[in-house]
Tab-separated table of C-alpha atoms in Angstrom:
chain	number	residue	atom	x	y	z
E	1	UNK	CA	51.127	-39.254	-52.454
E	2	UNK	CA	51.186	-35.779	-53.973
E	3	UNK	CA	50.545	-35.325	-57.670
E	4	UNK	CA	54.070	-34.296	-58.687
E	5	UNK	CA	57.507	-33.074	-57.680
E	6	UNK	CA	56.665	-29.383	-58.085
E	7	UNK	CA	54.134	-29.593	-55.247
E	8	UNK	CA	56.617	-31.356	-52.939
E	9	UNK	CA	59.257	-28.723	-53.730
E	10	UNK	CA	56.838	-25.884	-52.951
E	11	UNK	CA	55.881	-27.528	-49.633
E	12	UNK	CA	59.585	-27.964	-48.792
E	13	UNK	CA	60.255	-24.305	-49.596
E	14	UNK	CA	57.460	-23.285	-47.233
E	15	UNK	CA	58.619	-25.538	-44.392
E	16	UNK	CA	60.514	-22.728	-42.661
E	17	UNK	CA	57.719	-20.153	-42.842
E	18	UNK	CA	55.501	-18.060	-45.114
E	19	UNK	CA	56.921	-16.934	-48.470
E	20	UNK	CA	55.553	-15.285	-51.612
E	21	UNK	CA	55.930	-16.749	-55.104
E	22	UNK	CA	59.300	-15.213	-55.995
E	23	UNK	CA	60.847	-16.243	-52.664
E	24	UNK	CA	59.425	-19.768	-53.005
E	25	UNK	CA	61.162	-20.132	-56.363
E	26	UNK	CA	64.418	-18.763	-54.912
E	27	UNK	CA	64.200	-21.331	-52.093
E	28	UNK	CA	63.550	-24.099	-54.635
E	29	UNK	CA	66.591	-22.982	-56.633
E	30	UNK	CA	68.671	-23.169	-53.456
E	31	UNK	CA	67.300	-26.653	-52.782
E	32	UNK	CA	67.615	-28.336	-56.192
E	33	UNK	CA	69.716	-25.952	-58.261
E	34	UNK	CA	67.030	-24.758	-60.670
E	35	UNK	CA	63.844	-22.731	-60.596
E	36	UNK	CA	60.368	-23.885	-61.538
E	37	UNK	CA	58.925	-22.204	-64.631
E	38	UNK	CA	56.253	-19.604	-63.816
E	39	UNK	CA	53.310	-21.679	-65.072
E	40	UNK	CA	54.419	-24.771	-63.143
E	41	UNK	CA	55.024	-22.814	-59.910
E	42	UNK	CA	51.629	-21.108	-59.849
E	43	UNK	CA	49.884	-24.272	-61.055
E	44	UNK	CA	51.372	-26.110	-58.072
E	45	UNK	CA	50.396	-23.284	-55.703
E	46	UNK	CA	46.803	-23.328	-57.002
E	47	UNK	CA	46.540	-27.102	-56.539
E	48	UNK	CA	48.042	-27.016	-53.047
E	49	UNK	CA	45.691	-24.217	-51.996
E	50	UNK	CA	42.697	-26.085	-53.447
E	51	UNK	CA	43.686	-29.155	-51.391
E	52	UNK	CA	43.936	-27.038	-48.242
E	53	UNK	CA	47.669	-27.769	-47.861
E	54	UNK	CA	48.721	-24.094	-48.028
E	55	UNK	CA	46.863	-20.873	-47.237
E	56	UNK	CA	47.346	-17.170	-47.898
E	57	UNK	CA	48.509	-14.841	-45.134
E	58	UNK	CA	48.113	-11.066	-45.103
E	59	UNK	CA	50.977	-9.585	-47.078
E	60	UNK	CA	52.593	-6.224	-47.594
E	61	UNK	CA	51.854	-4.661	-50.988
E	62	UNK	CA	50.432	-6.606	-53.906
E	63	UNK	CA	51.928	-10.009	-53.160
E	64	UNK	CA	50.270	-12.288	-50.647
E	65	UNK	CA	52.628	-14.797	-49.024
E	66	UNK	CA	51.414	-18.343	-48.407
E	67	UNK	CA	52.180	-20.735	-45.589
E	68	UNK	CA	51.738	-24.414	-44.821
E	69	UNK	CA	48.514	-25.459	-43.111
E	70	UNK	CA	48.730	-28.167	-40.407
E	71	UNK	CA	47.499	-30.685	-43.029
E	72	UNK	CA	50.211	-29.470	-45.414
E	73	UNK	CA	52.920	-29.849	-42.792
E	74	UNK	CA	51.697	-33.347	-41.877
E	75	UNK	CA	51.561	-34.406	-45.531
E	76	UNK	CA	55.046	-33.006	-46.212
E	77	UNK	CA	56.434	-34.937	-43.244
E	78	UNK	CA	54.842	-38.169	-44.538
E	79	UNK	CA	56.177	-37.545	-48.051
E	80	UNK	CA	59.703	-36.806	-46.824
E	81	UNK	CA	59.743	-39.876	-44.549
E	82	UNK	CA	58.602	-42.041	-47.468
E	83	UNK	CA	61.262	-40.507	-49.735
E	84	UNK	CA	63.923	-41.020	-47.058
E	85	UNK	CA	62.917	-44.680	-46.758
E	86	UNK	CA	63.129	-45.136	-50.532
E	87	UNK	CA	66.510	-43.399	-50.520
E	88	UNK	CA	67.852	-45.578	-47.673
E	89	UNK	CA	66.645	-48.783	-49.325
E	90	UNK	CA	68.007	-47.802	-52.726
E	91	UNK	CA	71.435	-46.901	-51.349
E	92	UNK	CA	71.585	-50.136	-49.353
E	93	UNK	CA	70.798	-52.196	-52.459
E	94	UNK	CA	73.514	-50.320	-54.338
E	95	UNK	CA	75.932	-51.177	-51.566
E	96	UNK	CA	76.465	-47.507	-50.758
E	97	UNK	CA	76.336	-46.415	-47.149
E	98	UNK	CA	74.087	-43.362	-46.580
E	99	UNK	CA	76.125	-40.216	-45.832
J	1	UNK	CA	52.633	-0.775	-71.675
J	2	UNK	CA	50.975	-4.161	-72.133
J	3	UNK	CA	53.545	-6.822	-73.027
J	4	UNK	CA	53.095	-10.030	-75.012
J	5	UNK	CA	53.549	-12.039	-71.807
J	6	UNK	CA	50.773	-10.085	-70.083
J	7	UNK	CA	48.420	-10.593	-73.051
J	8	UNK	CA	49.284	-14.300	-73.109
J	9	UNK	CA	48.573	-14.684	-69.391
J	10	UNK	CA	45.255	-12.815	-69.706
J	11	UNK	CA	44.164	-14.788	-72.770
J	12	UNK	CA	45.209	-18.235	-71.620
J	13	UNK	CA	43.949	-18.546	-68.067
J	14	UNK	CA	40.392	-18.628	-66.686
J	15	UNK	CA	39.160	-15.508	-64.873
J	16	UNK	CA	38.845	-16.996	-61.321
J	17	UNK	CA	42.442	-18.263	-61.542
J	18	UNK	CA	43.691	-14.872	-62.767
J	19	UNK	CA	41.867	-13.067	-59.952
J	20	UNK	CA	43.857	-15.080	-57.405
J	21	UNK	CA	47.214	-15.750	-59.076
J	22	UNK	CA	47.273	-13.579	-62.231
J	23	UNK	CA	49.495	-10.703	-61.066
J	24	UNK	CA	52.068	-12.918	-59.352
J	25	UNK	CA	52.101	-15.266	-62.350
J	26	UNK	CA	52.602	-12.356	-64.723
J	27	UNK	CA	55.493	-10.929	-62.643
J	28	UNK	CA	57.235	-14.310	-62.616
J	29	UNK	CA	56.614	-14.942	-66.327
J	30	UNK	CA	57.815	-11.432	-67.260
J	31	UNK	CA	61.131	-12.019	-65.524
J	32	UNK	CA	61.594	-15.228	-67.571
J	33	UNK	CA	60.671	-13.487	-70.841
J	34	UNK	CA	59.611	-15.424	-73.945
J	35	UNK	CA	61.151	-18.606	-72.539
J	36	UNK	CA	58.182	-18.835	-70.148
J	37	UNK	CA	55.618	-19.000	-72.973
J	38	UNK	CA	55.607	-22.775	-73.714
J	39	UNK	CA	55.290	-23.534	-70.001
J	40	UNK	CA	52.492	-20.961	-69.658
J	41	UNK	CA	50.564	-22.660	-72.478
J	42	UNK	CA	51.035	-26.160	-71.028
J	43	UNK	CA	50.098	-24.977	-67.546
J	44	UNK	CA	47.004	-23.145	-68.833
J	45	UNK	CA	45.775	-26.314	-70.586
J	46	UNK	CA	46.168	-28.244	-67.315
J	47	UNK	CA	44.337	-25.522	-65.382
J	48	UNK	CA	41.429	-25.475	-67.867
J	49	UNK	CA	41.165	-29.264	-67.561
J	50	UNK	CA	40.866	-28.989	-63.767
J	51	UNK	CA	38.114	-26.449	-63.119
J	52	UNK	CA	37.653	-27.896	-59.639
J	53	UNK	CA	40.926	-26.324	-58.465
J	54	UNK	CA	40.019	-22.782	-59.546
J	55	UNK	CA	39.475	-20.594	-56.477
J	56	UNK	CA	35.755	-20.814	-55.627
J	57	UNK	CA	33.516	-17.853	-54.739
J	58	UNK	CA	31.195	-20.014	-52.664
J	59	UNK	CA	30.725	-23.526	-51.308
J	60	UNK	CA	29.718	-26.081	-53.907
J	61	UNK	CA	31.288	-24.199	-56.800
J	62	UNK	CA	34.116	-26.710	-57.245
J	63	UNK	CA	31.547	-29.500	-57.694
J	64	UNK	CA	29.462	-27.311	-60.008
J	65	UNK	CA	32.467	-26.469	-62.181
J	66	UNK	CA	33.620	-30.093	-62.458
J	67	UNK	CA	30.062	-31.171	-63.340
J	68	UNK	CA	29.775	-28.373	-65.909
J	69	UNK	CA	33.006	-29.483	-67.526
J	70	UNK	CA	31.884	-33.109	-67.839
J	71	UNK	CA	28.494	-31.931	-69.130
J	72	UNK	CA	30.196	-29.774	-71.777
J	73	UNK	CA	32.433	-32.668	-72.872
J	74	UNK	CA	29.564	-35.177	-73.026
J	75	UNK	CA	27.301	-32.635	-74.756
J	76	UNK	CA	29.920	-31.748	-77.368
J	77	UNK	CA	30.615	-35.440	-77.987
J	78	UNK	CA	26.903	-36.115	-78.444
J	79	UNK	CA	26.622	-33.081	-80.723
J	80	UNK	CA	29.536	-34.105	-82.961
J	81	UNK	CA	28.389	-37.735	-83.080
J	82	UNK	CA	24.954	-36.665	-84.311
J	83	UNK	CA	26.461	-34.180	-86.739
J	84	UNK	CA	28.660	-36.854	-88.294
J	85	UNK	CA	26.079	-39.618	-88.499
J	86	UNK	CA	23.107	-37.496	-89.580
J	87	UNK	CA	23.368	-37.821	-93.354
J	88	UNK	CA	25.782	-40.707	-93.634
J	89	UNK	CA	24.953	-44.355	-94.089
J	90	UNK	CA	25.822	-45.082	-90.512
J	91	UNK	CA	25.364	-48.484	-88.955
J	92	UNK	CA	21.892	-48.743	-87.364
J	93	UNK	CA	23.608	-50.245	-84.327
J	94	UNK	CA	25.700	-47.110	-83.911
J	95	UNK	CA	22.596	-44.935	-84.171
J	96	UNK	CA	20.999	-47.068	-81.456
J	97	UNK	CA	24.023	-46.559	-79.196
J	98	UNK	CA	23.887	-42.804	-79.789
J	99	UNK	CA	20.197	-42.720	-78.866
J	100	UNK	CA	21.090	-44.539	-75.651
J	101	UNK	CA	23.870	-41.998	-75.004
J	102	UNK	CA	21.409	-39.137	-75.478
J	103	UNK	CA	19.078	-40.692	-72.889
J	104	UNK	CA	21.965	-41.237	-70.471
J	105	UNK	CA	23.068	-37.632	-71.057
J	106	UNK	CA	19.653	-36.436	-69.883
J	107	UNK	CA	19.897	-38.640	-66.771
J	108	UNK	CA	23.397	-37.290	-66.028
J	109	UNK	CA	22.223	-33.701	-66.516
J	110	UNK	CA	19.327	-34.327	-64.126
J	111	UNK	CA	21.720	-35.633	-61.474
J	112	UNK	CA	24.273	-32.795	-61.640
J	113	UNK	CA	21.813	-29.936	-62.083
J	114	UNK	CA	21.336	-27.830	-58.930
J	115	UNK	CA	17.743	-27.188	-57.897
J	116	UNK	CA	16.409	-23.682	-57.264
J	117	UNK	CA	15.483	-22.748	-53.699
J	118	UNK	CA	11.747	-23.214	-53.227
J	119	UNK	CA	10.908	-19.522	-53.323
J	120	UNK	CA	9.782	-17.045	-55.961
J	121	UNK	CA	12.938	-14.885	-55.904
J	122	UNK	CA	15.262	-17.829	-56.551
J	123	UNK	CA	13.005	-19.223	-59.265
J	124	UNK	CA	12.840	-15.854	-61.031
J	125	UNK	CA	16.644	-15.507	-60.840
J	126	UNK	CA	17.176	-18.984	-62.348
J	127	UNK	CA	14.651	-18.355	-65.134
J	128	UNK	CA	16.170	-14.938	-65.855
J	129	UNK	CA	19.729	-16.258	-66.076
J	130	UNK	CA	18.713	-19.317	-68.120
J	131	UNK	CA	16.736	-17.086	-70.489
J	132	UNK	CA	19.779	-14.856	-70.985
J	133	UNK	CA	22.119	-17.773	-71.743
J	134	UNK	CA	19.681	-19.855	-73.803
J	135	UNK	CA	18.127	-16.954	-75.777
J	136	UNK	CA	20.470	-17.130	-78.778
J	137	UNK	CA	20.416	-20.943	-79.245
J	138	UNK	CA	16.640	-21.081	-78.794
J	139	UNK	CA	16.126	-18.313	-81.359
J	140	UNK	CA	18.431	-20.097	-83.842
J	141	UNK	CA	16.756	-23.490	-83.463
J	142	UNK	CA	13.260	-21.941	-83.515
J	143	UNK	CA	14.139	-19.981	-86.663
J	144	UNK	CA	15.175	-23.190	-88.401
J	145	UNK	CA	12.005	-25.013	-87.278
J	146	UNK	CA	9.769	-22.168	-88.488
J	147	UNK	CA	11.726	-21.873	-91.743
J	148	UNK	CA	11.537	-25.594	-92.519
J	149	UNK	CA	7.976	-26.271	-91.385
J	150	UNK	CA	6.407	-22.886	-92.162
J	151	UNK	CA	6.583	-23.132	-95.971
J	152	UNK	CA	9.046	-20.223	-96.007
J	153	UNK	CA	11.388	-22.056	-98.352
J	154	UNK	CA	10.578	-23.716	-101.694
J	155	UNK	CA	10.021	-27.473	-101.550
J	156	UNK	CA	13.581	-28.173	-102.713
J	157	UNK	CA	15.679	-25.120	-101.747
J	158	UNK	CA	19.001	-24.279	-103.447
J	159	UNK	CA	22.074	-25.944	-101.966
J	160	UNK	CA	23.534	-22.779	-100.311
J	161	UNK	CA	20.265	-22.117	-98.468
J	162	UNK	CA	20.027	-25.768	-97.408
J	163	UNK	CA	23.565	-25.599	-96.053
J	164	UNK	CA	22.851	-22.340	-94.242
J	165	UNK	CA	19.726	-23.784	-92.581
J	166	UNK	CA	21.520	-26.981	-91.514
J	167	UNK	CA	24.464	-24.930	-90.178
J	168	UNK	CA	22.139	-22.695	-88.168
J	169	UNK	CA	20.434	-25.766	-86.717
J	170	UNK	CA	23.682	-27.333	-85.503
J	171	UNK	CA	25.223	-24.044	-84.340
J	172	UNK	CA	22.085	-23.512	-82.257
J	173	UNK	CA	22.507	-26.910	-80.573
J	174	UNK	CA	26.234	-26.355	-80.003
J	175	UNK	CA	25.497	-23.008	-78.336
J	176	UNK	CA	22.821	-24.717	-76.225
J	177	UNK	CA	25.440	-27.168	-74.892
J	178	UNK	CA	27.699	-24.240	-73.953
J	179	UNK	CA	24.824	-22.318	-72.381
J	180	UNK	CA	23.860	-25.316	-70.231
J	181	UNK	CA	27.411	-25.611	-68.891
J	182	UNK	CA	27.668	-21.878	-68.158
J	183	UNK	CA	24.344	-21.825	-66.303
J	184	UNK	CA	25.374	-24.869	-64.280
J	185	UNK	CA	28.789	-23.442	-63.341
J	186	UNK	CA	27.645	-19.940	-62.399
J	187	UNK	CA	24.469	-20.268	-60.324
J	188	UNK	CA	25.226	-19.124	-56.784
J	189	UNK	CA	24.191	-20.617	-53.436
J	190	UNK	CA	21.658	-17.825	-52.855
J	191	UNK	CA	19.756	-19.043	-55.917
J	192	UNK	CA	20.123	-22.810	-56.027
J	193	UNK	CA	20.822	-25.792	-53.807
J	194	UNK	CA	23.950	-27.521	-55.129
J	195	UNK	CA	23.631	-31.280	-55.657
J	196	UNK	CA	25.120	-33.339	-52.872
J	197	UNK	CA	28.592	-34.686	-53.535
J	198	UNK	CA	27.163	-38.201	-53.881
J	199	UNK	CA	24.516	-37.096	-56.411
J	200	UNK	CA	27.020	-34.992	-58.347
J	201	UNK	CA	29.445	-37.928	-58.322
J	202	UNK	CA	26.797	-40.291	-59.708
J	203	UNK	CA	25.866	-37.733	-62.378
J	204	UNK	CA	29.521	-37.216	-63.205
J	205	UNK	CA	30.040	-40.955	-63.629
J	206	UNK	CA	27.059	-41.139	-66.000
J	207	UNK	CA	28.233	-38.109	-68.005
J	208	UNK	CA	31.828	-39.347	-68.125
J	209	UNK	CA	30.537	-42.732	-69.355
J	210	UNK	CA	28.538	-40.924	-72.052
J	211	UNK	CA	31.679	-39.024	-73.089
J	212	UNK	CA	33.745	-42.218	-73.245
J	213	UNK	CA	31.089	-44.217	-75.139
J	214	UNK	CA	30.462	-41.325	-77.541
J	215	UNK	CA	34.196	-40.981	-78.184
J	216	UNK	CA	34.474	-44.719	-78.824
J	217	UNK	CA	31.446	-44.603	-81.156
J	218	UNK	CA	33.049	-41.758	-83.113
J	219	UNK	CA	36.244	-43.752	-83.488
J	220	UNK	CA	34.306	-46.822	-84.672
J	221	UNK	CA	32.339	-44.637	-87.070
J	222	UNK	CA	35.562	-43.175	-88.495
J	223	UNK	CA	36.786	-46.657	-89.456
J	224	UNK	CA	33.477	-48.331	-90.343
J	225	UNK	CA	32.713	-46.520	-93.628
J	226	UNK	CA	34.142	-47.249	-97.038
J	227	UNK	CA	36.770	-44.569	-96.378
J	228	UNK	CA	38.575	-43.570	-93.197
J	229	UNK	CA	37.067	-40.358	-91.758
J	230	UNK	CA	39.911	-38.413	-90.079
J	231	UNK	CA	37.595	-35.682	-88.722
J	232	UNK	CA	35.485	-38.264	-86.887
J	233	UNK	CA	38.625	-39.988	-85.595
J	234	UNK	CA	40.086	-36.724	-84.238
J	235	UNK	CA	36.762	-35.743	-82.630
J	236	UNK	CA	36.441	-39.213	-81.082
J	237	UNK	CA	39.979	-39.160	-79.715
J	238	UNK	CA	39.509	-35.641	-78.295
J	239	UNK	CA	36.206	-36.632	-76.680
J	240	UNK	CA	37.930	-39.615	-75.050
J	241	UNK	CA	40.806	-37.432	-73.793
J	242	UNK	CA	38.513	-34.726	-72.411
J	243	UNK	CA	36.147	-37.340	-70.986
J	244	UNK	CA	39.113	-38.819	-69.127
J	245	UNK	CA	40.128	-35.375	-67.888
J	246	UNK	CA	36.582	-34.709	-66.675
J	247	UNK	CA	36.515	-38.022	-64.839
J	248	UNK	CA	39.877	-37.193	-63.232
J	249	UNK	CA	38.491	-33.811	-62.118
J	250	UNK	CA	35.531	-35.538	-60.469
J	251	UNK	CA	37.770	-38.109	-58.780
J	252	UNK	CA	39.907	-35.269	-57.395
J	253	UNK	CA	36.922	-33.535	-55.761
J	254	UNK	CA	37.021	-35.409	-52.413
J	255	UNK	CA	40.630	-34.275	-51.808
J	256	UNK	CA	39.808	-30.594	-52.300
J	257	UNK	CA	38.975	-28.123	-49.542
J	258	UNK	CA	36.203	-25.504	-49.189
J	259	UNK	CA	33.470	-27.373	-51.022
């Protein structure tokens, strides 16, 4: 499992391709309705890069976009499958049919 | 113009982290304004407690930084424990435990310390860097030794001079702890051979155990006297917290890349 939600959100934001910090936060806002605070966002990026789950790509100007590594993509898939399973089980126990 | 947010970012975060993420972090924090400050502080504390995730300049630096952090925590705990129990009527049992901790600290240091390459250039570089970092603490401690044993002072010196000499002695040792950590964290691969992950792990376990035992001893000491000693209790609790953080940093090492 990943350390926290911020890291999962960043990986989700990067699932469609490389993004820089501002665009990652915009994608997260689109996904969950609110942005990560600056310290939390760059803390998560530093941890993910240290774990080899994301990597920098050559960018235009000062900002360097990052993208998922193959390990990052594999881990995100595992995390999302596990979350989907938890969600399915929880909804079933509540007697609610998944949409 | 330099803004408060920019100063805060520069002051709070370690240099290697700023080199990689500083500008982007500042841009994001600036757009949030003062509301970003509490989160910046909390995030900076977490980053300082995880030196292994700072971007490394070379292989082995993550291990070296995590080891240096645990060494600093254990060393500071040992330092404070000795400072607190020096003149007090401490339990002889506690003193015995502290002596054991000091011995274990040396073992831990031996395990996490990188060894210089077996050539003259590397050896000279290590000696030169160590001399630079250790110069001030060695001069302070040596000054106290010469002052006390060289008949410089009267047999029973006035209280202010006694306090000054004792302060110099302990400041010297505190600086020595810091110097040891800085040397350990900053020696490059061209100069030294980093300890293997297994050796560093074993050293880290020993040093983390020293930090935890020292913290526990401080807590016991704070309650064992006739009066509760809040300073000892706070130092003990902090040593336990930082010892735990150091252990967590070492446990995280195997999941990190580029080391």
